[in-house]
Amino acid sequence: MKFKSYLFTVPSLLLSLAGYSGAVFSAQKLTFSQDILPIFEAKCLKCHSDEKQKGELRLDTKEWILKGGESGDVLIPFKPEYSDVYVLAALPDYDPDYMPSKGKGLTPAELETLRSWIQQGAQFEVESAETAAEASMDMTIQQAHPTQTEVKSQVKIKQVSYQLKPNEKAAIEQLKQLGVKVDHVHYDQSKYELILSYAKLNDDNFPQQSLIKLADRLTKIDFARLPIGDASLASLTKLSKLSYLDLRQTKITDKGLAHLNDLPQLEYLNLYGTSISDHGLAKLNNLTQLKSIYLTNTRVTQQGIKKLVQRYPNLKVSYIAS
Ligand code: HEC
């Protein structure tokens, strides 16, 4: 049986941002029918359309894509980093969750097209002449102040003015030597995301100091499948910018969960396949930004989830009861 509670709204602020980035980077918006469907046809639909629906997911029409798969939404407009259609295809191809699970993966250019499409708001059809005219009027208004060139040069300044401090550089080198994948986040070149899943790490050699040195820059960390527990969780509390934390299939317990309350920016929390129970969930009481939580294959019950959602009414919970 499935229990899902989700409430996702696209704030109008983001819609206006989309228009804004359109003015800066390109006038032409990507659409599903023109730009994405051909990629999905070549690489995904064999397993995700009318014949087969692996993961209970179809990717051939707007309606099916918005319906999501067995673990919930797969597309979150404007948020490629939270959209599984993109995230799974962007994993390293040796990851067990990598998509496609068989056959040729997406090329870097195809991945970038998919990412940009979601980033721009995941439009499905080419705009009709009328809406296109409206959109271009919006753009003219935005361009009047500041002008397009001004915006461009501001963007440029932002890119060159960012520089790593020596201790930040050293921390990145140390992490890389441990086998940690260090990347910029797509939406902000001055921020970083880490994938630690393939590093040989546990609580005893946890790179606490390197993470703390990078505290101002770390927005996403993926610890999936590492044998780390509560001791390591306790050392994350200084990462005040962290918005995305994947702890799936780690050894964390209810006891450690209270530490997460010290992460004021946390929006995404994956606890899939951990020993967390209602008891641990009850400790999450200070995460004002939390938007999305994954609880399948844990010991939580629907009762515990109900209480959680009472505290966080806009939270999207992914949970399939076993
Ligand atoms: C050879 C078959 C195959 C191909 C091709 C394939 N997938 Fe999958 N996909 C699967 C299977 C099997 C699952 C279920 C995995 C599981 O449950 O662990 C899945 C699950 C998924 C899910 C998770 C659905 C959910 O809610 O759990 C997403 C998202 C996804 N695929 C995206 C894609 C994308 C994007 C492509 C193309 C780039 C693709 N897949 C190509 C077999 C395939």
GROMACS .gro file of C-alpha atoms and ligand atoms in nm:
model
  365
    1MET     CA    1   0.000   0.000   0.000
    2LYS     CA    2   0.115   0.348  -0.073
    3PHE     CA    3   0.099   0.656   0.137
    4LYS     CA    4   0.204   0.975  -0.020
    5SER     CA    5   0.153   1.325   0.086
    6TYR     CA    6   0.276   1.593  -0.137
    7LEU     CA    7   0.212   1.948  -0.196
    8PHE     CA    8   0.430   2.114  -0.447
    9THR     CA    9   0.377   2.462  -0.568
   10VAL     CA   10   0.594   2.659  -0.803
   11PRO     CA   11   0.623   3.001  -0.650
   12SER     CA   12   0.553   3.282  -0.893
   13LEU     CA   13   0.891   3.424  -0.805
   14LEU     CA   14   1.051   3.127  -0.976
   15LEU     CA   15   0.834   3.178  -1.281
   16SER     CA   16   0.959   3.532  -1.315
   17LEU     CA   17   1.314   3.410  -1.264
   18ALA     CA   18   1.264   3.174  -1.556
   19GLY     CA   19   1.173   3.467  -1.776
   20TYR     CA   20   1.475   3.648  -1.648
   21SER     CA   21   1.720   3.370  -1.723
   22GLY     CA   22   1.554   3.335  -2.063
   23ALA     CA   23   1.647   3.695  -2.132
   24VAL     CA   24   2.004   3.641  -2.022
   25PHE     CA   25   2.094   3.312  -2.177
   26SER     CA   26   1.860   3.236  -2.464
   27ALA     CA   27   1.531   3.356  -2.599
   28GLN     CA   28   1.427   3.005  -2.703
   29LYS     CA   29   1.288   2.781  -2.434
   30LEU     CA   30   1.347   2.411  -2.453
   31THR     CA   31   1.033   2.199  -2.474
   32PHE     CA   32   0.959   1.836  -2.403
   33SER     CA   33   0.813   1.762  -2.745
   34GLN     CA   34   1.102   1.914  -2.941
   35ASP     CA   35   1.406   1.864  -2.726
   36ILE     CA   36   1.349   1.594  -2.466
   37LEU     CA   37   1.120   1.335  -2.621
   38PRO     CA   38   1.375   1.240  -2.891
   39ILE     CA   39   1.634   1.173  -2.618
   40PHE     CA   40   1.389   0.968  -2.412
   41GLU     CA   41   1.284   0.777  -2.724
   42ALA     CA   42   1.640   0.674  -2.791
   43LYS     CA   43   1.745   0.597  -2.434
   44CYS     CA   44   1.452   0.549  -2.196
   45LEU     CA   45   1.120   0.451  -2.353
   46LYS     CA   46   1.212   0.089  -2.412
   47CYS     CA   47   1.153   0.040  -2.039
   48HIS     CA   48   0.929   0.336  -1.955
   49SER     CA   49   0.635   0.354  -2.197
   50ASP     CA   50   0.328   0.156  -2.301
   51GLU     CA   51   0.502  -0.181  -2.326
   52LYS     CA   52   0.701  -0.179  -2.003
   53GLN     CA   53   0.673   0.048  -1.701
   54LYS     CA   54   0.984  -0.026  -1.499
   55GLY     CA   55   0.971   0.141  -1.160
   56GLU     CA   56   0.601   0.201  -1.241
   57LEU     CA   57   0.716   0.489  -1.455
   58ARG     CA   58   0.624   0.604  -1.805
   59LEU     CA   59   0.818   0.882  -1.968
   60ASP     CA   60   0.634   0.919  -2.298
   61THR     CA   61   0.377   1.189  -2.222
   62LYS     CA   62   0.339   1.490  -1.997
   63GLU     CA   63   0.062   1.323  -1.794
   64TRP     CA   64   0.266   1.012  -1.723
   65ILE     CA   65   0.581   1.200  -1.635
   66LEU     CA   66   0.396   1.425  -1.391
   67LYS     CA   67   0.237   1.117  -1.236
   68GLY     CA   68   0.582   0.997  -1.132
   69GLY     CA   69   0.700   0.645  -1.053
   70GLU     CA   70   0.687   0.404  -0.764
   71SER     CA   71   0.892   0.629  -0.540
   72GLY     CA   72   0.707   0.948  -0.620
   73ASP     CA   73   0.764   1.255  -0.835
   74VAL     CA   74   1.044   1.227  -1.087
   75LEU     CA   75   1.025   1.582  -1.222
   76ILE     CA   76   1.035   1.900  -1.014
   77PRO     CA   77   1.027   2.203  -1.247
   78PHE     CA   78   1.319   2.445  -1.197
   79LYS     CA   79   1.497   2.189  -0.975
   80PRO     CA   80   1.702   1.945  -1.182
   81GLU     CA   81   1.901   1.850  -0.874
   82TYR     CA   82   1.583   1.714  -0.712
   83SER     CA   83   1.435   1.559  -1.028
   84ASP     CA   84   1.502   1.187  -1.054
   85VAL     CA   85   1.466   1.183  -1.434
   86TYR     CA   86   1.779   1.395  -1.437
   87VAL     CA   87   1.952   1.284  -1.117
   88LEU     CA   88   1.951   0.913  -1.205
   89ALA     CA   89   2.074   0.976  -1.559
   90ALA     CA   90   2.353   1.200  -1.424
   91LEU     CA   91   2.490   0.943  -1.179
   92PRO     CA   92   2.818   0.773  -1.260
   93ASP     CA   93   2.734   0.478  -1.486
   94TYR     CA   94   2.862   0.226  -1.229
   95ASP     CA   95   2.606   0.342  -0.972
   96PRO     CA   96   2.338   0.076  -0.914
   97ASP     CA   97   2.070   0.344  -0.954
   98TYR     CA   98   2.207   0.476  -1.286
   99MET     CA   99   1.955   0.519  -1.571
  100PRO     CA  100   1.923   0.370  -1.823
  101SER     CA  101   1.978   0.049  -1.625
  102LYS     CA  102   2.089  -0.117  -1.948
  103GLY     CA  103   2.204   0.021  -2.282
  104LYS     CA  104   2.370   0.346  -2.381
  105GLY     CA  105   2.346   0.632  -2.133
  106LEU     CA  106   2.292   0.999  -2.207
  107THR     CA  107   2.577   1.189  -2.369
  108PRO     CA  108   2.703   1.498  -2.185
  109ALA     CA  109   2.517   1.715  -2.438
  110GLU     CA  110   2.190   1.524  -2.386
  111LEU     CA  111   2.229   1.547  -2.009
  112GLU     CA  112   2.284   1.920  -2.035
  113THR     CA  113   1.972   1.958  -2.251
  114LEU     CA  114   1.768   1.763  -1.996
  115ARG     CA  115   1.909   1.970  -1.710
  116SER     CA  116   1.843   2.302  -1.886
  117TRP     CA  117   1.490   2.199  -1.976
  118ILE     CA  118   1.405   2.129  -1.609
  119GLN     CA  119   1.594   2.439  -1.495
  120GLN     CA  120   1.383   2.652  -1.730
  121GLY     CA  121   1.064   2.514  -1.578
  122ALA     CA  122   1.008   2.194  -1.781
  123GLN     CA  123   0.780   2.326  -2.050
  124PHE     CA  124   0.603   2.055  -2.248
  125GLU     CA  125   0.469   2.216  -2.564
  126VAL     CA  126   0.600   2.489  -2.788
  127GLU     CA  127   0.420   2.806  -2.685
  128SER     CA  128   0.130   2.920  -2.898
  129ALA     CA  129   0.184   3.247  -3.086
  130GLU     CA  130  -0.026   3.429  -2.826
  131THR     CA  131   0.157   3.312  -2.515
  132ALA     CA  132   0.489   3.353  -2.693
  133ALA     CA  133   0.400   3.716  -2.766
  134GLU     CA  134   0.310   3.770  -2.400
  135ALA     CA  135   0.634   3.613  -2.291
  136SER     CA  136   0.839   3.828  -2.524
  137MET     CA  137   0.657   4.138  -2.395
  138ASP     CA  138   0.754   4.036  -2.043
  139MET     CA  139   1.108   4.006  -2.160
  140THR     CA  140   1.104   4.350  -2.318
  141ILE     CA  141   0.988   4.497  -1.989
  142GLN     CA  142   1.258   4.314  -1.799
  143GLN     CA  143   1.520   4.413  -2.048
  144ALA     CA  144   1.431   4.781  -2.020
  145HIS     CA  145   1.583   4.772  -1.673
  146PRO     CA  146   1.850   4.649  -1.647
  147THR     CA  147   1.952   4.607  -2.009
  148GLN     CA  148   2.053   4.270  -2.137
  149THR     CA  149   2.417   4.368  -2.165
  150GLU     CA  150   2.417   4.499  -1.811
  151VAL     CA  151   2.273   4.174  -1.685
  152LYS     CA  152   2.530   3.979  -1.881
  153SER     CA  153   2.821   4.174  -1.740
  154GLN     CA  154   2.685   4.137  -1.386
  155VAL     CA  155   2.668   3.764  -1.435
  156LYS     CA  156   3.025   3.765  -1.558
  157ILE     CA  157   3.150   3.958  -1.258
  158LYS     CA  158   2.982   3.711  -1.027
  159GLN     CA  159   3.163   3.427  -1.197
  160VAL     CA  160   3.513   3.572  -1.188
  161SER     CA  161   3.492   3.725  -0.841
  162TYR     CA  162   3.459   3.391  -0.671
  163GLN     CA  163   3.783   3.240  -0.548
  164LEU     CA  164   3.860   2.954  -0.315
  165LYS     CA  165   4.056   3.027  -0.001
  166PRO     CA  166   4.377   2.822   0.035
  167ASN     CA  167   4.230   2.608   0.315
  168GLU     CA  168   3.923   2.541   0.101
  169LYS     CA  169   4.145   2.432  -0.188
  170ALA     CA  170   4.338   2.203   0.045
  171ALA     CA  171   4.015   2.051   0.178
  172ILE     CA  172   3.895   1.978  -0.175
  173GLU     CA  173   4.225   1.809  -0.259
  174GLN     CA  174   4.206   1.595   0.056
  175LEU     CA  175   3.853   1.487  -0.024
  176LYS     CA  176   3.944   1.400  -0.382
  177GLN     CA  177   4.230   1.185  -0.257
  178LEU     CA  178   3.983   0.992  -0.045
  179GLY     CA  179   3.782   0.915  -0.358
  180VAL     CA  180   3.513   1.177  -0.297
  181LYS     CA  181   3.353   1.322  -0.610
  182VAL     CA  182   3.365   1.701  -0.580
  183ASP     CA  183   3.153   1.907  -0.816
  184HIS     CA  184   3.005   2.253  -0.850
  185VAL     CA  185   2.632   2.265  -0.806
  186HIS     CA  186   2.473   2.345  -1.138
  187TYR     CA  187   2.290   2.656  -1.028
  188ASP     CA  188   2.580   2.830  -0.853
  189GLN     CA  189   2.944   2.789  -0.953
  190SER     CA  190   3.068   2.907  -0.613
  191LYS     CA  191   2.891   2.622  -0.430
  192TYR     CA  192   2.986   2.256  -0.415
  193GLU     CA  193   2.828   1.916  -0.400
  194LEU     CA  194   3.003   1.604  -0.276
  195ILE     CA  195   2.937   1.242  -0.355
  196LEU     CA  196   3.108   1.026  -0.095
  197SER     CA  197   2.939   0.697  -0.181
  198TYR     CA  198   3.244   0.554  -0.356
  199ALA     CA  199   3.504   0.665  -0.105
  200LYS     CA  200   3.614   0.404   0.145
  201LEU     CA  201   3.487   0.589   0.448
  202ASN     CA  202   3.339   0.504   0.786
  203ASP     CA  203   3.306   0.674   1.125
  204ASP     CA  204   3.675   0.619   1.201
  205ASN     CA  205   3.819   0.795   0.899
  206PHE     CA  206   3.534   1.039   0.840
  207PRO     CA  207   3.680   1.357   0.683
  208GLN     CA  208   3.520   1.588   0.936
  209GLN     CA  209   3.785   1.861   0.920
  210SER     CA  210   3.778   1.886   0.541
  211LEU     CA  211   3.400   1.916   0.543
  212ILE     CA  212   3.409   2.188   0.807
  213LYS     CA  213   3.669   2.386   0.609
  214LEU     CA  214   3.427   2.384   0.318
  215ALA     CA  215   3.122   2.465   0.532
  216ASP     CA  216   3.044   2.791   0.350
  217ARG     CA  217   3.041   2.618   0.013
  218LEU     CA  218   2.872   2.286   0.069
  219THR     CA  219   2.510   2.272  -0.033
  220LYS     CA  220   2.472   1.905  -0.130
  221ILE     CA  221   2.621   1.589   0.018
  222ASP     CA  222   2.550   1.233  -0.086
  223PHE     CA  223   2.658   0.969   0.168
  224ALA     CA  224   2.445   0.690   0.018
  225ARG     CA  225   2.545   0.337   0.121
  226LEU     CA  226   2.845   0.440   0.334
  227PRO     CA  227   2.883   0.258   0.666
  228ILE     CA  228   2.870   0.581   0.864
  229GLY     CA  229   2.663   0.628   1.181
  230ASP     CA  230   2.560   0.883   1.437
  231ALA     CA  231   2.916   0.992   1.519
  232SER     CA  232   2.959   1.121   1.165
  233LEU     CA  233   2.616   1.285   1.168
  234ALA     CA  234   2.718   1.481   1.476
  235SER     CA  235   3.005   1.635   1.282
  236LEU     CA  236   2.775   1.770   1.009
  237THR     CA  237   2.614   2.027   1.236
  238LYS     CA  238   2.858   2.300   1.128
  239LEU     CA  239   2.752   2.274   0.762
  240SER     CA  240   2.504   2.557   0.786
  241LYS     CA  241   2.455   2.596   0.409
  242LEU     CA  242   2.362   2.234   0.346
  243SER     CA  243   2.030   2.200   0.163
  244TYR     CA  244   2.052   1.843   0.031
  245LEU     CA  245   2.153   1.544   0.241
  246ASP     CA  246   2.137   1.186   0.119
  247LEU     CA  247   2.184   0.934   0.402
  248ARG     CA  248   2.018   0.640   0.234
  249GLN     CA  249   2.134   0.295   0.343
  250THR     CA  250   2.380   0.435   0.597
  251LYS     CA  251   2.407   0.315   0.958
  252ILE     CA  252   2.254   0.620   1.122
  253THR     CA  253   1.999   0.562   1.397
  254ASP     CA  254   1.718   0.749   1.571
  255LYS     CA  255   1.967   0.879   1.825
  256GLY     CA  256   2.168   1.074   1.569
  257LEU     CA  257   1.876   1.233   1.393
  258ALA     CA  258   1.844   1.525   1.636
  259HIS     CA  259   2.174   1.661   1.502
  260LEU     CA  260   2.001   1.746   1.176
  261ASN     CA  261   1.802   2.019   1.351
  262ASP     CA  262   2.123   2.222   1.337
  263LEU     CA  263   2.104   2.241   0.956
  264PRO     CA  264   1.887   2.548   0.900
  265GLN     CA  265   1.891   2.527   0.518
  266LEU     CA  266   1.807   2.160   0.482
  267GLU     CA  267   1.544   2.106   0.210
  268TYR     CA  268   1.598   1.748   0.098
  269LEU     CA  269   1.659   1.454   0.330
  270ASN     CA  270   1.689   1.096   0.215
  271LEU     CA  271   1.665   0.832   0.491
  272TYR     CA  272   1.570   0.540   0.264
  273GLY     CA  273   1.682   0.200   0.391
  274THR     CA  274   1.798   0.317   0.735
  275SER     CA  275   1.685   0.193   1.077
  276ILE     CA  276   1.499   0.519   1.149
  277SER     CA  277   1.166   0.482   1.330
  278ASP     CA  278   0.886   0.716   1.442
  279HIS     CA  279   1.097   0.788   1.745
  280GLY     CA  280   1.369   0.944   1.533
  281LEU     CA  281   1.125   1.133   1.313
  282ALA     CA  282   0.979   1.295   1.622
  283LYS     CA  283   1.317   1.461   1.679
  284LEU     CA  284   1.304   1.652   1.353
  285ASN     CA  285   1.142   1.967   1.482
  286ASN     CA  286   1.349   2.262   1.369
  287LEU     CA  287   1.396   2.217   0.994
  288THR     CA  288   1.210   2.521   0.868
  289GLN     CA  289   1.315   2.473   0.504
  290LEU     CA  290   1.248   2.100   0.475
  291LYS     CA  291   1.056   2.021   0.156
  292SER     CA  292   1.119   1.659   0.072
  293ILE     CA  293   1.187   1.346   0.278
  294TYR     CA  294   1.238   0.981   0.175
  295LEU     CA  295   1.130   0.717   0.427
  296THR     CA  296   1.073   0.394   0.233
  297ASN     CA  297   1.238   0.082   0.383
  298THR     CA  298   1.270   0.232   0.729
  299ARG     CA  299   1.079   0.140   1.045
  300VAL     CA  300   0.858   0.447   1.040
  301THR     CA  301   0.481   0.397   1.038
  302GLN     CA  302   0.202   0.597   0.881
  303GLN     CA  303   0.122   0.724   1.229
  304GLY     CA  304   0.472   0.868   1.262
  305ILE     CA  305   0.448   1.026   0.919
  306LYS     CA  306   0.116   1.185   1.006
  307LYS     CA  307   0.273   1.354   1.306
  308LEU     CA  308   0.566   1.469   1.096
  309VAL     CA  309   0.336   1.622   0.837
  310GLN     CA  310   0.145   1.803   1.114
  311ARG     CA  311   0.471   1.980   1.199
  312TYR     CA  312   0.567   2.031   0.834
  313PRO     CA  313   0.242   2.078   0.640
  314ASN     CA  314   0.413   2.143   0.304
  315LEU     CA  315   0.648   1.850   0.326
  316LYS     CA  316   0.654   1.600   0.042
  317VAL     CA  317   0.692   1.254   0.190
  318SER     CA  318   0.804   0.960  -0.022
  319TYR     CA  319   0.706   0.642   0.155
  320ILE     CA  320   0.594   0.303   0.035
  321ALA     CA  321   0.482   0.079   0.319
  322SER     CA  322   0.621  -0.273   0.295
  323HEC     C1  323   1.661  -0.140  -1.974
  323HEC     C2  324   1.552  -0.080  -1.904
  323HEC     C3  325   1.556   0.064  -1.863
  323HEC     C4  326   1.589   0.174  -1.939
  323HEC     C5  327   1.633   0.177  -2.084
  323HEC     C6  328   1.567   0.289  -1.853
  323HEC     N1  329   1.523   0.251  -1.731
  323HEC    FE1  330   1.464   0.372  -1.577
  323HEC     N2  331   1.415   0.210  -1.467
  323HEC     C7  332   1.439   0.079  -1.502
  323HEC     C8  333   1.408  -0.009  -1.391
  323HEC     C9  334   1.421  -0.160  -1.389
  323HEC    C10  335   1.367   0.076  -1.285
  323HEC    C11  336   1.326   0.037  -1.146
  323HEC    C12  337   1.449   0.036  -1.060
  323HEC    C13  338   1.420   0.000  -0.917
  323HEC     O1  339   1.304  -0.013  -0.880
  323HEC     O2  340   1.518  -0.013  -0.843
  323HEC    C14  341   1.372   0.212  -1.337
  323HEC    C15  342   1.339   0.324  -1.262
  323HEC    C16  343   1.352   0.454  -1.307
  323HEC    C17  344   1.320   0.571  -1.229
  323HEC    C18  345   1.267   0.571  -1.087
  323HEC    C19  346   1.118   0.557  -1.084
  323HEC    C20  347   1.068   0.554  -0.942
  323HEC     O3  348   0.979   0.632  -0.910
  323HEC     O4  349   1.120   0.473  -0.865
  323HEC    C21  350   1.348   0.679  -1.306
  323HEC    C22  351   1.331   0.825  -1.269
  323HEC    C23  352   1.399   0.630  -1.432
  323HEC     N3  353   1.399   0.494  -1.429
  323HEC    C24  354   1.441   0.711  -1.534
  323HEC    C25  355   1.493   0.665  -1.653
  323HEC    C26  356   1.544   0.751  -1.756
  323HEC    C27  357   1.546   0.902  -1.751
  323HEC    C28  358   1.587   0.668  -1.856
  323HEC    C29  359   1.656   0.709  -1.984
  323HEC    C30  360   1.772   0.792  -1.970
  323HEC    C31  361   1.563   0.532  -1.815
  323HEC     N4  362   1.507   0.534  -1.691
  323HEC    C32  363   1.590   0.421  -1.893
  323HEC    C33  364   1.478   0.033  -1.627
  323HEC    C34  365   1.515   0.114  -1.732
   0.00000   0.00000   0.00000
